[in-house]
C-alpha positions as a LaTeX table, in Angstrom:
\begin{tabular}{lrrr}
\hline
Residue & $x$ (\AA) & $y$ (\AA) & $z$ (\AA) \\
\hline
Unk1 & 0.00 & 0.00 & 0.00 \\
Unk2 & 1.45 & 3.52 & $-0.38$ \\
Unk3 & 1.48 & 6.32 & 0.99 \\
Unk4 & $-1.41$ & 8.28 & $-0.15$ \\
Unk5 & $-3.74$ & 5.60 & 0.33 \\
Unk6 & $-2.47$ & 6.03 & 4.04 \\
Unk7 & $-2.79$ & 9.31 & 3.97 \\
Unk8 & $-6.38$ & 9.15 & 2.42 \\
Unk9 & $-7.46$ & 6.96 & 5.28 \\
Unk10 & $-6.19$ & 9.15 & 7.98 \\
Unk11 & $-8.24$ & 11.70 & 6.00 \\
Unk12 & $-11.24$ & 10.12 & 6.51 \\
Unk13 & $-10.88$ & 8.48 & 9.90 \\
Unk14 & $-10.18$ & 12.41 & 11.30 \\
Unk15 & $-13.56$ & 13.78 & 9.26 \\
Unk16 & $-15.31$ & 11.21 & 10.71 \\
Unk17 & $-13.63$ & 11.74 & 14.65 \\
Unk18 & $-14.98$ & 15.75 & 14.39 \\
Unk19 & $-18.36$ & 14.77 & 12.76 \\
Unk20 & $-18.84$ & 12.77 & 15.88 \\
Unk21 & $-17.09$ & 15.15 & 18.06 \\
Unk22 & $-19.34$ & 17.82 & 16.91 \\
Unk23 & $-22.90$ & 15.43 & 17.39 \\
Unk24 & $-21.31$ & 14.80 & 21.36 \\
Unk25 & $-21.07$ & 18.70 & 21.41 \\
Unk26 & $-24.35$ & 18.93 & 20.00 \\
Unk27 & $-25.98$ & 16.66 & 22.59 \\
Unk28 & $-24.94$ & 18.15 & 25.45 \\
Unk29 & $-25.88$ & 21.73 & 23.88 \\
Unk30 & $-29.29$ & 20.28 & 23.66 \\
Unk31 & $-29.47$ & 18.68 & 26.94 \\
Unk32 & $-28.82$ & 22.41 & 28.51 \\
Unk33 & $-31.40$ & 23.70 & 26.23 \\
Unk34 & $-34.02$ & 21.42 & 26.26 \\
Unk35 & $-32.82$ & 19.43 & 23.36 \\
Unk36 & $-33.96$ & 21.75 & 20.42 \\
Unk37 & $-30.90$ & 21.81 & 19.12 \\
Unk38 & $-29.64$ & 18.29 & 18.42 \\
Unk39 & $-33.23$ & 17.50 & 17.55 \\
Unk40 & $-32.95$ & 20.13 & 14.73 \\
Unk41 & $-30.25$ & 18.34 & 13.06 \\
Unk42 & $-30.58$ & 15.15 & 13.83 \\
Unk43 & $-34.28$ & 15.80 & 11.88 \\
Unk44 & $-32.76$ & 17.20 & 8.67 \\
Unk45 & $-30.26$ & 14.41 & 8.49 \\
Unk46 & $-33.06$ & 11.73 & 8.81 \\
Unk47 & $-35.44$ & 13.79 & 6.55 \\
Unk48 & $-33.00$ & 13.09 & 3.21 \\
Unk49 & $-32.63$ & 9.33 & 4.35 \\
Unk50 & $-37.00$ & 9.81 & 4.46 \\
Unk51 & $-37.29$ & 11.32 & 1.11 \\
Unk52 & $-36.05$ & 8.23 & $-0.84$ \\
Unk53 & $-38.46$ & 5.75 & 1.13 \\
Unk54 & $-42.07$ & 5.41 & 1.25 \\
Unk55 & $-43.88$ & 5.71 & 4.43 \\
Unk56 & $-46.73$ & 4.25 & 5.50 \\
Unk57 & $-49.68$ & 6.66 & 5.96 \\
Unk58 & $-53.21$ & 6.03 & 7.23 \\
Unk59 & $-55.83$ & 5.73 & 4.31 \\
Unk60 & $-57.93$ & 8.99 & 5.11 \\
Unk61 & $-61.16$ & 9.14 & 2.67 \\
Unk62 & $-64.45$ & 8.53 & 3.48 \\
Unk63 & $-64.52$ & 5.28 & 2.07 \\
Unk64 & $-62.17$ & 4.00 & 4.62 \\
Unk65 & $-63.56$ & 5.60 & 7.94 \\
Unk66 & $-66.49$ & 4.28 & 10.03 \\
Unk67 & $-69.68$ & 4.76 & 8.75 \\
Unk68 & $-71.82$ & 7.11 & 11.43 \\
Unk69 & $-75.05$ & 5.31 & 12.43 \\
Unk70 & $-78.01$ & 6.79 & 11.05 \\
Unk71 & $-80.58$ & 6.04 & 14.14 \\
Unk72 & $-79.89$ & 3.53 & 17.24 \\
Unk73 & $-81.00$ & $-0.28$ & 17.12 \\
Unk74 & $-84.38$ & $-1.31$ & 18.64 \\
Unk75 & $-83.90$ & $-2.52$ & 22.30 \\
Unk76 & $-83.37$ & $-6.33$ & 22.36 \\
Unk77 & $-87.10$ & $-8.08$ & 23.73 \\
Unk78 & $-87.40$ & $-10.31$ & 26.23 \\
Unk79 & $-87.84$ & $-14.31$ & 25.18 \\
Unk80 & $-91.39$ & $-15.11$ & 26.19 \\
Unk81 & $-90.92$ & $-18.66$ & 29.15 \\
Unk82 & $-93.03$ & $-21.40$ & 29.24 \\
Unk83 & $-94.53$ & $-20.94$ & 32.92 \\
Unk84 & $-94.40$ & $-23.67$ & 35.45 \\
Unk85 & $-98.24$ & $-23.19$ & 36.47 \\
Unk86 & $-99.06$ & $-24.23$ & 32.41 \\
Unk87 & $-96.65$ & $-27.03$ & 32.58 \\
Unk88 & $-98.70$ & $-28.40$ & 35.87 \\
Unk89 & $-102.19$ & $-28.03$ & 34.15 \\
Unk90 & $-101.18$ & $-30.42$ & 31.50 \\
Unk91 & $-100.05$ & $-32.89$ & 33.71 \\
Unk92 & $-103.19$ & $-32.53$ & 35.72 \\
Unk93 & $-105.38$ & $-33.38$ & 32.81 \\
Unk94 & $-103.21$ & $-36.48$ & 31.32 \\
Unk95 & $-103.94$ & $-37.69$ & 34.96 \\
Unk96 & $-107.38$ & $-37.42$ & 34.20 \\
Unk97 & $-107.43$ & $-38.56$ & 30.98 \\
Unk98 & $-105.09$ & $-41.70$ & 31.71 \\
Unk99 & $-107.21$ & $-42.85$ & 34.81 \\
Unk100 & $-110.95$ & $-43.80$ & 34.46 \\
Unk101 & $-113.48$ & $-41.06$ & 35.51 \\
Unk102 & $-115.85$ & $-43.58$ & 37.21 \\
Unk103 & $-112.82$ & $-45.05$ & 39.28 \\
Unk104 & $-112.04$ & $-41.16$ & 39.95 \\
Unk105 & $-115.86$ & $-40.54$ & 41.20 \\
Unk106 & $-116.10$ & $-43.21$ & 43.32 \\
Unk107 & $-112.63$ & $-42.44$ & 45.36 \\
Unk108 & $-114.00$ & $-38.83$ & 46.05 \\
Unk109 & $-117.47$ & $-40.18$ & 46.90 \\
Unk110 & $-116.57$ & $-42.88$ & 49.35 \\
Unk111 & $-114.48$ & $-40.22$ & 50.77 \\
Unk112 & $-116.92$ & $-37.97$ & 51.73 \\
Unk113 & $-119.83$ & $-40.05$ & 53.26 \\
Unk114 & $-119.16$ & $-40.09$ & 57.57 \\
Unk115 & $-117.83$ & $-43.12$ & 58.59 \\
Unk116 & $-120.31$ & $-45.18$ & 60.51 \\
Unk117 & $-118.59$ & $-46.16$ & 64.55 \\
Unk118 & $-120.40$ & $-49.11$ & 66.10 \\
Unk119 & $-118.91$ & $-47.85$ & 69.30 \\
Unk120 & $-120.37$ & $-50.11$ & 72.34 \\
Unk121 & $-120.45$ & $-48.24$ & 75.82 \\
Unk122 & $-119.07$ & $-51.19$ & 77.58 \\
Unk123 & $-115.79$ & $-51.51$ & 75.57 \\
Unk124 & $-113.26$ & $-49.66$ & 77.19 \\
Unk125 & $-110.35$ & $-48.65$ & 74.72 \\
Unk126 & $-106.84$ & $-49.12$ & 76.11 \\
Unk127 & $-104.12$ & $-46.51$ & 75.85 \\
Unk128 & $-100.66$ & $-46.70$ & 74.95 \\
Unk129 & $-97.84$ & $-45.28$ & 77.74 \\
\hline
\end{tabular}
């Protein structure tokens, strides 16, 4: 290698040293200052780098927001229940229907008549202790 590619190196290697000699400076300039500074540059730097890419942006037409809603829903309705007091009725008459009416009559009727006590004044009942 020669010389001047030696020299061209050093070149470089010391442009490079003050760049990042003058950022540190920078920094610390900004840090006293609220940081408006270094900010500042370190935005038009990244803005060339920005200019040759894309960037992704939010899609903002109308075909791409949320519709608004014209008028509010109907309230939901209540499910109408089968009530226990119906479900007891039909039981009630398959009872009926399933067991004979006359047998049904006659357990009600024998039911109600007094009973007849052939109770003698000489027996004397015994009770339990």
């Amino acid at each position: 290698m020669s010389k001047d590619h030696h020299e061209t190196i050093l070149q470089e290697s010391l442009q490079k040293l003050e760049e990042q000699q003058q950022k540190e400076r920078l920094e610390k300039d900004a840090d006293k200052e609220g940081g408006l500074a270094w900010r500042e540059g370190v935005e038009e730097e990244e803005g060339e780098e920005e200019e040759e890419e894309e960037e992704c942006k939010t899609p903002t037409s109308s075909d791409h927001k949320i519709p608004t809603i014209q008028s509010c829903p109907p309230t939901p309705k209540k499910k109408v229940r089968v009530s226990m007091a119906h479900k007891r009725k039909l039981s009630e008459l398959h009872f009926f229907e399933t067991t004979r009416r006359e047998e049904v009559e006659s357990f009600f009727r024998s039911n109600s008549h007094p009973l007849t006590v052939d109770a003698s004044p000489g027996v004397k009942r015994r009770r339990c202790r």
